[in-house]
Short mmCIF file of C-alpha atoms in Angstrom, two decimals:
data_model
loop_
_atom_site.label_atom_id
_atom_site.label_comp_id
_atom_site.label_asym_id
_atom_site.label_seq_id
_atom_site.Cartn_x
_atom_site.Cartn_y
_atom_site.Cartn_z
CA MET A 1 70.81 70.07 82.34
CA ASP A 2 71.57 70.77 86.86
CA THR A 3 70.76 73.56 87.40
CA LYS A 4 71.23 76.52 91.04
CA HIS A 5 70.57 79.73 92.04
CA CYS A 6 73.85 80.88 93.86
CA ALA A 7 76.48 83.56 95.15
CA VAL A 8 79.64 83.01 94.34
CA ASP A 9 82.99 85.69 95.04
CA GLY A 10 85.50 85.40 92.90
CA TRP A 11 88.08 87.90 90.86
CA VAL A 12 88.00 89.04 87.63
CA ASP A 13 90.41 87.32 85.39
CA ALA A 14 90.67 89.50 82.47
CA ILE A 15 88.33 92.39 81.28
CA PRO A 16 84.64 92.54 80.62
CA VAL A 17 83.91 91.62 76.57
CA PRO A 18 80.37 93.06 75.34
CA GLY A 19 78.04 90.03 74.46
CA SER A 20 74.95 89.85 71.86
CA ARG A 21 71.71 91.89 71.90
CA ASP A 22 73.71 94.02 75.10
CA THR A 23 74.97 90.95 77.31
CA ALA A 24 78.44 91.45 79.27
CA THR A 25 80.62 88.26 79.03
CA PHE A 26 83.02 87.78 81.71
CA ASP A 27 84.73 84.90 83.32
CA LEU A 28 85.24 84.70 87.61
CA VAL A 29 88.38 83.18 88.54
CA VAL A 30 86.90 80.67 92.30
CA ARG A 31 89.03 79.87 94.86
CA PRO A 32 88.01 77.06 97.60
CA ALA A 33 86.63 78.32 101.22
CA ASP A 34 89.49 75.93 102.72
CA ILE A 35 92.18 76.06 100.10
CA ASP A 36 94.51 75.49 102.72
CA ALA A 37 93.24 71.75 102.70
CA LEU A 38 94.33 71.79 99.03
CA ASP A 39 97.85 70.94 97.24
CA ASP A 40 99.88 74.55 95.69
CA ASP A 41 99.12 73.09 91.78
CA ALA A 42 95.64 73.46 92.92
CA PRO A 43 93.78 74.40 90.18
CA ASP A 44 91.19 77.06 89.54
CA THR A 45 88.22 76.77 89.27
CA ILE A 46 87.00 79.21 85.75
CA ILE A 47 82.74 80.53 86.22
CA THR A 48 81.79 81.61 82.62
CA CYS A 49 79.77 84.79 83.61
CA THR A 50 77.53 86.25 81.10
CA SER A 51 74.61 89.42 82.51
CA GLY A 52 71.66 91.25 80.11
CA ASP A 53 70.49 93.36 82.67
CA PRO A 54 71.67 96.69 81.03
CA ARG A 55 72.42 98.26 84.53
CA ILE A 56 74.42 94.73 85.54
CA THR A 57 76.15 95.09 81.83
CA HIS A 58 77.20 98.72 81.50
CA GLU A 59 78.96 98.04 85.31
CA LEU A 60 81.24 95.40 83.96
CA LEU A 61 81.71 97.06 80.51
CA ASN A 62 82.73 100.39 82.69
CA GLY A 63 84.13 100.51 85.51
CA ILE A 64 84.64 96.21 86.31
CA GLN A 65 89.02 95.98 85.37
CA PRO A 66 90.71 92.30 85.91
CA GLY A 67 92.20 91.26 90.01
CA ASP A 68 88.31 93.08 91.26
CA LEU A 69 86.39 91.04 93.82
CA LEU A 70 82.99 90.52 92.80
CA ARG A 71 80.08 88.32 94.07
CA ALA A 72 77.52 87.38 91.33
CA THR A 73 74.58 85.42 91.67
CA GLY A 74 72.34 83.69 89.38
CA THR A 75 71.77 81.10 87.79
CA LEU A 76 74.48 78.79 88.10
CA VAL A 77 74.74 75.93 84.87
CA GLN A 78 76.65 73.26 86.07
CA PRO A 79 78.85 72.42 81.79
CA PRO A 80 77.61 69.20 80.05
CA THR A 81 81.05 68.03 79.99
CA PRO A 82 84.08 67.43 82.45
CA GLY A 83 86.57 69.73 81.43
CA GLU A 84 84.27 72.27 80.63
CA HIS A 85 83.41 75.53 82.56
CA ALA A 86 80.33 76.15 84.40
CA ARG A 87 78.02 78.76 83.32
CA LEU A 88 76.11 82.47 85.32
CA THR A 89 73.28 83.93 84.38
CA VAL A 90 74.33 87.00 87.14
CA ASP A 91 71.13 89.19 87.65
CA ALA A 92 72.50 91.25 90.78
CA LEU A 93 76.37 91.89 91.04
CA GLU A 94 78.01 93.43 93.43
CA VAL A 95 81.88 94.83 93.86
CA LEU A 96 83.16 93.06 97.03
CA ASP A 97 87.19 94.58 96.46
CA THR A 98 88.73 96.55 93.33
CA ALA A 99 92.00 95.84 91.75
CA LEU A 100 95.10 97.47 92.62
CA VAL A 101 96.07 100.07 90.27
CA PRO A 102 98.63 98.82 87.78
CA VAL A 103 102.15 100.06 88.09
CA LEU A 104 103.86 100.50 84.75
CA ARG A 105 106.37 99.14 84.31
CA GLU A 106 106.90 99.90 80.28
CA MET A 107 105.49 103.23 78.10
CA VAL A 108 102.06 103.64 77.73
CA LEU A 109 100.19 105.78 75.05
CA ASP A 110 97.82 107.44 76.25
CA ARG A 111 94.89 109.75 75.03
CA TYR A 112 94.27 113.36 76.31
CA GLY A 113 90.84 114.44 74.59
CA ASP A 114 93.63 115.56 71.07
CA TYR A 115 96.70 115.17 72.79
CA VAL A 116 98.94 112.40 73.87
CA VAL A 117 100.77 111.49 76.53
CA ILE A 118 103.68 108.73 76.74
CA LEU A 119 103.70 107.42 80.26
CA ASP A 120 107.02 106.03 80.46
CA GLY A 121 107.63 103.62 84.36
CA ASP A 122 110.98 104.66 85.16
CA THR A 123 110.39 108.48 84.66
CA ASP A 124 108.46 110.60 85.96
CA ALA A 125 108.59 113.10 83.37
CA VAL A 126 105.20 112.59 80.74
CA PRO A 127 106.10 113.74 76.75
CA VAL A 128 103.03 115.40 76.38
CA PHE A 129 102.59 115.68 72.24
CA THR A 130 99.57 116.74 69.70
CA ALA A 131 97.75 113.84 68.17
CA HIS A 132 99.28 115.37 65.19
CA GLY A 133 102.68 114.34 66.94
CA GLN A 134 102.88 118.69 67.54
CA TRP A 135 105.09 119.04 70.22
CA VAL A 136 103.93 120.57 73.31
CA GLY A 137 106.51 119.59 76.28
CA LEU A 138 107.28 117.84 78.93
CA ALA A 139 105.69 117.94 81.63
CA ASP A 140 107.37 116.86 85.22
CA ASN A 141 105.02 114.16 86.20
CA PRO A 142 101.59 112.95 85.29
CA GLY A 143 100.15 115.49 87.92
CA ALA A 144 101.33 118.17 85.48
CA ILE A 145 99.92 116.91 82.10
CA ALA A 146 95.98 119.24 81.96
CA THR A 147 98.53 122.36 83.56
CA LEU A 148 100.63 122.16 80.52
CA ILE A 149 97.69 121.52 77.66
CA ASP A 150 95.88 124.47 79.66
CA ILE A 151 98.96 126.93 78.94
CA HIS A 152 98.98 124.85 75.18
CA GLU A 153 96.03 125.55 74.73
CA ARG A 154 95.89 129.15 75.56
CA GLY A 155 98.56 129.97 73.72
CA ASN A 156 98.06 128.71 70.77
CA GLY A 157 94.04 129.54 70.52
CA GLY A 158 92.92 126.37 71.77
CA ASP A 159 93.73 124.10 68.70
CA ALA A 160 95.74 120.93 69.55
#
């Protein structure tokens, strides 16, 4: 089996997923340094990465999101069959750049403890309900949600 210790820079393709025995797995999209010399339709290289280091696993599962640019250092194993992804066992991880904050394009439900809000990319106003469906009010913008919830809890004795 062909292995090599190396550092690979690439973008996280999807949210890292927990694995067995306190590991985390993610895919890195890697582009060659001479990208301008390649055809526009040349495929990207995908490297499947796994780490069992508790600090790295925690960061992957709690702080990394799709689009983050990472430098993953570890042992690279070439795929046994052409067309499969190479595998990298990560022993060091560095965040080189974070992804942009996603822009809402559709309605999204979000939880604030015992409250549910509806975020709509087409408007700043945010409807707020308790988790049981009781109407709380309409926040003028996402920054006013906490104030609206605080007012509701003071008026209702803290019960959502």
